Short mmCIF file of N, CA, C and O in Angstrom, two decimals:
data_model
loop_
_atom_site.label_atom_id
_atom_site.label_comp_id
_atom_site.label_asym_id
_atom_site.label_seq_id
_atom_site.Cartn_x
_atom_site.Cartn_y
_atom_site.Cartn_z
N MET A 1 -141.62 -29.94 -16.30
CA MET A 1 -142.18 -29.27 -17.44
C MET A 1 -143.60 -29.73 -17.71
O MET A 1 -144.42 -28.96 -18.16
N SER A 2 -143.93 -30.98 -17.42
CA SER A 2 -145.29 -31.44 -17.70
C SER A 2 -145.77 -32.38 -16.62
O SER A 2 -144.99 -32.94 -15.87
N ARG A 3 -147.08 -32.54 -16.57
CA ARG A 3 -147.70 -33.42 -15.59
C ARG A 3 -148.91 -34.08 -16.24
O ARG A 3 -149.69 -33.41 -16.90
N HIS A 4 -149.04 -35.38 -16.03
CA HIS A 4 -150.17 -36.10 -16.60
C HIS A 4 -151.25 -36.26 -15.54
O HIS A 4 -150.97 -36.48 -14.39
N ASP A 5 -152.50 -36.16 -15.96
CA ASP A 5 -153.61 -36.51 -15.09
C ASP A 5 -154.75 -37.01 -15.97
O ASP A 5 -154.70 -36.92 -17.17
N ARG A 6 -155.75 -37.55 -15.33
CA ARG A 6 -156.88 -38.09 -16.07
C ARG A 6 -158.17 -37.52 -15.50
O ARG A 6 -158.27 -37.25 -14.32
N ARG A 7 -159.14 -37.34 -16.38
CA ARG A 7 -160.45 -36.89 -15.96
C ARG A 7 -161.44 -38.03 -16.12
O ARG A 7 -161.24 -38.94 -16.91
N ALA A 8 -162.52 -37.94 -15.37
CA ALA A 8 -163.55 -38.98 -15.42
C ALA A 8 -164.14 -39.07 -16.82
O ALA A 8 -164.25 -38.06 -17.52
N PRO A 9 -164.51 -40.27 -17.24
CA PRO A 9 -165.08 -40.42 -18.58
C PRO A 9 -166.39 -39.65 -18.73
O PRO A 9 -167.19 -39.58 -17.81
N ARG A 10 -166.54 -39.06 -19.88
CA ARG A 10 -167.76 -38.31 -20.18
C ARG A 10 -168.31 -38.82 -21.51
O ARG A 10 -167.60 -38.77 -22.51
N ALA A 11 -169.51 -39.31 -21.51
CA ALA A 11 -170.16 -39.83 -22.71
C ALA A 11 -169.32 -40.93 -23.36
O ALA A 11 -169.19 -40.98 -24.57
N GLY A 12 -168.68 -41.77 -22.53
CA GLY A 12 -167.93 -42.90 -23.05
C GLY A 12 -166.53 -42.58 -23.53
O GLY A 12 -165.84 -43.44 -24.03
N VAL A 13 -166.09 -41.33 -23.38
CA VAL A 13 -164.74 -40.95 -23.81
C VAL A 13 -163.90 -40.62 -22.59
O VAL A 13 -164.33 -39.88 -21.72
N GLU A 14 -162.71 -41.18 -22.53
CA GLU A 14 -161.80 -40.89 -21.44
C GLU A 14 -160.59 -40.17 -22.01
O GLU A 14 -160.06 -40.57 -23.04
N TRP A 15 -160.19 -39.08 -21.37
CA TRP A 15 -159.08 -38.26 -21.85
C TRP A 15 -157.92 -38.32 -20.88
O TRP A 15 -158.10 -38.37 -19.67
N GLU A 16 -156.72 -38.23 -21.43
CA GLU A 16 -155.51 -38.06 -20.65
C GLU A 16 -155.03 -36.63 -20.91
O GLU A 16 -155.04 -36.16 -22.04
N PHE A 17 -154.65 -35.93 -19.86
CA PHE A 17 -154.24 -34.53 -19.98
C PHE A 17 -152.77 -34.37 -19.61
O PHE A 17 -152.25 -35.07 -18.75
N ASP A 18 -152.13 -33.42 -20.27
CA ASP A 18 -150.73 -33.10 -20.00
C ASP A 18 -150.62 -31.59 -19.89
O ASP A 18 -151.02 -30.85 -20.80
N ARG A 19 -150.11 -31.12 -18.76
CA ARG A 19 -149.93 -29.68 -18.56
C ARG A 19 -148.48 -29.33 -18.83
O ARG A 19 -147.57 -29.94 -18.28
N VAL A 20 -148.28 -28.33 -19.69
CA VAL A 20 -146.94 -27.90 -20.08
C VAL A 20 -146.84 -26.40 -19.84
O VAL A 20 -147.77 -25.65 -20.16
N THR A 21 -145.71 -25.96 -19.30
CA THR A 21 -145.47 -24.53 -19.06
C THR A 21 -144.26 -24.09 -19.87
O THR A 21 -143.21 -24.74 -19.84
N PHE A 22 -144.42 -22.99 -20.60
CA PHE A 22 -143.32 -22.42 -21.38
C PHE A 22 -142.98 -21.05 -20.81
O PHE A 22 -143.86 -20.21 -20.60
N ASP A 23 -141.70 -20.83 -20.55
CA ASP A 23 -141.24 -19.54 -20.05
C ASP A 23 -141.40 -18.47 -21.12
O ASP A 23 -141.53 -18.76 -22.31
N ARG A 24 -141.33 -17.24 -20.69
CA ARG A 24 -141.49 -16.12 -21.62
C ARG A 24 -140.34 -16.00 -22.62
O ARG A 24 -140.47 -15.33 -23.63
N GLU A 25 -139.22 -16.68 -22.36
CA GLU A 25 -138.08 -16.62 -23.28
C GLU A 25 -138.36 -17.36 -24.59
O GLU A 25 -137.71 -17.11 -25.59
N PHE A 26 -139.33 -18.29 -24.58
CA PHE A 26 -139.67 -19.03 -25.80
C PHE A 26 -140.55 -18.15 -26.69
O PHE A 26 -141.58 -17.63 -26.24
N SER A 27 -140.16 -18.02 -27.94
CA SER A 27 -140.96 -17.22 -28.87
C SER A 27 -142.22 -17.99 -29.25
O SER A 27 -142.34 -19.21 -29.05
N ARG A 28 -143.15 -17.28 -29.84
CA ARG A 28 -144.40 -17.90 -30.28
C ARG A 28 -144.14 -19.00 -31.30
O ARG A 28 -144.77 -20.06 -31.27
N ASN A 29 -143.19 -18.77 -32.21
CA ASN A 29 -142.86 -19.76 -33.23
C ASN A 29 -142.27 -21.03 -32.62
O ASN A 29 -142.58 -22.14 -33.05
N VAL A 30 -141.42 -20.87 -31.63
CA VAL A 30 -140.81 -22.03 -30.98
C VAL A 30 -141.87 -22.85 -30.25
O VAL A 30 -141.90 -24.08 -30.34
N VAL A 31 -142.75 -22.19 -29.52
CA VAL A 31 -143.83 -22.88 -28.80
C VAL A 31 -144.72 -23.62 -29.79
O VAL A 31 -145.08 -24.77 -29.57
N THR A 32 -145.04 -22.97 -30.90
CA THR A 32 -145.87 -23.62 -31.92
C THR A 32 -145.20 -24.88 -32.45
O THR A 32 -145.84 -25.93 -32.58
N ARG A 33 -143.91 -24.79 -32.76
CA ARG A 33 -143.19 -25.96 -33.28
C ARG A 33 -143.16 -27.10 -32.27
O ARG A 33 -143.34 -28.27 -32.62
N LEU A 34 -142.94 -26.78 -31.00
CA LEU A 34 -142.91 -27.80 -29.95
C LEU A 34 -144.27 -28.47 -29.79
O LEU A 34 -144.36 -29.69 -29.64
N LEU A 35 -145.34 -27.68 -29.84
CA LEU A 35 -146.68 -28.25 -29.70
C LEU A 35 -147.07 -29.08 -30.92
O LEU A 35 -147.72 -30.12 -30.78
N VAL A 36 -146.67 -28.65 -32.11
CA VAL A 36 -146.96 -29.42 -33.32
C VAL A 36 -146.23 -30.75 -33.27
O VAL A 36 -146.79 -31.80 -33.62
N GLU A 37 -145.00 -30.74 -32.78
CA GLU A 37 -144.23 -31.98 -32.66
C GLU A 37 -144.93 -32.97 -31.71
O GLU A 37 -145.06 -34.15 -32.00
N ARG A 38 -145.41 -32.46 -30.57
CA ARG A 38 -146.13 -33.33 -29.63
C ARG A 38 -147.42 -33.86 -30.26
O ARG A 38 -147.80 -35.00 -30.02
N ALA A 39 -148.09 -33.02 -31.03
CA ALA A 39 -149.34 -33.45 -31.65
C ALA A 39 -149.10 -34.54 -32.69
O ALA A 39 -149.82 -35.53 -32.76
N GLU A 40 -148.07 -34.36 -33.51
CA GLU A 40 -147.80 -35.32 -34.58
C GLU A 40 -147.25 -36.64 -34.06
O GLU A 40 -147.61 -37.70 -34.56
N HIS A 41 -146.41 -36.60 -33.06
CA HIS A 41 -145.74 -37.82 -32.60
C HIS A 41 -146.38 -38.45 -31.38
O HIS A 41 -146.20 -39.64 -31.13
N GLY A 42 -147.13 -37.67 -30.61
CA GLY A 42 -147.71 -38.22 -29.39
C GLY A 42 -149.22 -38.33 -29.41
O GLY A 42 -149.82 -38.84 -28.47
N GLY A 43 -149.85 -37.80 -30.45
CA GLY A 43 -151.30 -37.86 -30.53
C GLY A 43 -152.02 -36.85 -29.66
O GLY A 43 -153.21 -36.99 -29.40
N TRP A 44 -151.33 -35.81 -29.21
CA TRP A 44 -151.93 -34.81 -28.34
C TRP A 44 -152.65 -33.76 -29.17
O TRP A 44 -152.28 -33.47 -30.30
N GLU A 45 -153.68 -33.15 -28.58
CA GLU A 45 -154.36 -32.01 -29.19
C GLU A 45 -154.48 -30.91 -28.15
O GLU A 45 -154.46 -31.17 -26.95
N LEU A 46 -154.61 -29.69 -28.63
CA LEU A 46 -154.65 -28.53 -27.75
C LEU A 46 -156.00 -28.45 -27.05
O LEU A 46 -157.05 -28.50 -27.69
N ASP A 47 -155.98 -28.35 -25.72
CA ASP A 47 -157.21 -28.21 -24.95
C ASP A 47 -157.40 -26.75 -24.55
O ASP A 47 -158.46 -26.19 -24.77
N ARG A 48 -156.37 -26.15 -23.96
CA ARG A 48 -156.47 -24.72 -23.60
C ARG A 48 -155.09 -24.12 -23.41
O ARG A 48 -154.12 -24.83 -23.15
N VAL A 49 -155.03 -22.80 -23.56
CA VAL A 49 -153.79 -22.04 -23.37
C VAL A 49 -154.11 -20.86 -22.46
O VAL A 49 -155.12 -20.18 -22.65
N HIS A 50 -153.26 -20.66 -21.46
CA HIS A 50 -153.43 -19.52 -20.56
C HIS A 50 -152.10 -18.76 -20.51
O HIS A 50 -151.06 -19.35 -20.24
N MET A 51 -152.17 -17.46 -20.82
CA MET A 51 -150.98 -16.63 -20.71
C MET A 51 -151.07 -15.82 -19.42
O MET A 51 -152.05 -15.13 -19.19
N THR A 52 -150.04 -15.95 -18.60
CA THR A 52 -150.01 -15.22 -17.34
C THR A 52 -149.50 -13.80 -17.58
O THR A 52 -148.91 -13.52 -18.62
N PRO A 53 -149.71 -12.90 -16.63
CA PRO A 53 -149.24 -11.52 -16.81
C PRO A 53 -147.72 -11.39 -17.01
O PRO A 53 -147.26 -10.44 -17.64
N ASP A 54 -146.95 -12.36 -16.51
CA ASP A 54 -145.50 -12.28 -16.68
C ASP A 54 -145.03 -12.88 -18.01
O ASP A 54 -143.84 -12.94 -18.28
N GLY A 55 -145.97 -13.34 -18.86
CA GLY A 55 -145.62 -13.84 -20.18
C GLY A 55 -145.47 -15.35 -20.27
O GLY A 55 -145.21 -15.89 -21.34
N THR A 56 -145.64 -16.05 -19.16
CA THR A 56 -145.55 -17.50 -19.16
C THR A 56 -146.79 -18.08 -19.82
O THR A 56 -147.90 -17.61 -19.60
N ARG A 57 -146.59 -19.12 -20.64
CA ARG A 57 -147.72 -19.81 -21.27
C ARG A 57 -147.96 -21.12 -20.55
O ARG A 57 -147.06 -21.94 -20.43
N ARG A 58 -149.19 -21.32 -20.11
CA ARG A 58 -149.58 -22.59 -19.51
C ARG A 58 -150.52 -23.28 -20.49
O ARG A 58 -151.59 -22.77 -20.80
N VAL A 59 -150.09 -24.42 -20.98
CA VAL A 59 -150.80 -25.13 -22.03
C VAL A 59 -151.31 -26.45 -21.47
O VAL A 59 -150.59 -27.14 -20.76
N VAL A 60 -152.54 -26.79 -21.81
CA VAL A 60 -153.11 -28.09 -21.45
C VAL A 60 -153.38 -28.83 -22.75
O VAL A 60 -154.09 -28.34 -23.62
N LEU A 61 -152.76 -30.01 -22.87
CA LEU A 61 -152.94 -30.87 -24.03
C LEU A 61 -153.79 -32.06 -23.60
O LEU A 61 -153.80 -32.43 -22.43
N ARG A 62 -154.48 -32.66 -24.56
CA ARG A 62 -155.28 -33.84 -24.23
C ARG A 62 -155.18 -34.86 -25.36
O ARG A 62 -154.90 -34.52 -26.51
N ARG A 63 -155.42 -36.12 -25.00
CA ARG A 63 -155.54 -37.19 -25.99
C ARG A 63 -156.47 -38.25 -25.44
O ARG A 63 -156.59 -38.44 -24.23
N LYS A 64 -157.15 -38.91 -26.36
CA LYS A 64 -158.12 -39.93 -25.97
C LYS A 64 -157.40 -41.16 -25.47
O LYS A 64 -156.36 -41.55 -25.99
N ILE A 65 -158.00 -41.78 -24.46
CA ILE A 65 -157.53 -43.07 -23.97
C ILE A 65 -158.46 -44.10 -24.60
O ILE A 65 -159.68 -44.08 -24.37
N ILE A 66 -157.89 -44.96 -25.40
CA ILE A 66 -158.69 -45.97 -26.09
C ILE A 66 -158.51 -47.29 -25.35
O ILE A 66 -157.41 -47.83 -25.26
N ARG A 67 -159.60 -47.77 -24.80
CA ARG A 67 -159.59 -49.02 -24.05
C ARG A 67 -160.05 -50.14 -24.98
O ARG A 67 -161.04 -50.01 -25.69
N GLN A 68 -159.34 -51.24 -24.95
CA GLN A 68 -159.72 -52.38 -25.74
C GLN A 68 -160.67 -53.24 -24.91
O GLN A 68 -160.36 -53.63 -23.78
N LEU A 69 -161.82 -53.53 -25.46
CA LEU A 69 -162.81 -54.34 -24.77
C LEU A 69 -162.51 -55.82 -24.99
O LEU A 69 -162.15 -56.23 -26.09
N ARG A 70 -162.68 -56.58 -23.93
CA ARG A 70 -162.48 -58.02 -24.04
C ARG A 70 -163.75 -58.66 -24.57
O ARG A 70 -164.84 -58.38 -24.09
N PRO A 71 -163.60 -59.55 -25.53
CA PRO A 71 -164.80 -60.21 -26.06
C PRO A 71 -165.37 -61.20 -25.03
O PRO A 71 -164.62 -61.84 -24.30
N THR A 72 -166.67 -61.25 -24.97
CA THR A 72 -167.33 -62.22 -24.07
C THR A 72 -167.84 -63.38 -24.91
O THR A 72 -168.47 -63.20 -25.94
N PHE A 73 -167.54 -64.58 -24.48
CA PHE A 73 -167.94 -65.77 -25.23
C PHE A 73 -169.05 -66.47 -24.52
O PHE A 73 -169.25 -66.53 -23.41
#
């Protein structure tokens, strides 16, 4: 259902991406609820949505990767 990948950092920000596919049997309301749940509990935000001619929704979610810097003494 999903796949994680990472893109190269741009302007100091690194993103993690998750691709999710929803079959046409899922209503718009159900897809919305599932995506809101991922956003609230996983920190994901919507990057893009593509609807195929057969009604399948391909959604790309993203979230920032926050790296902790080690202090130099």
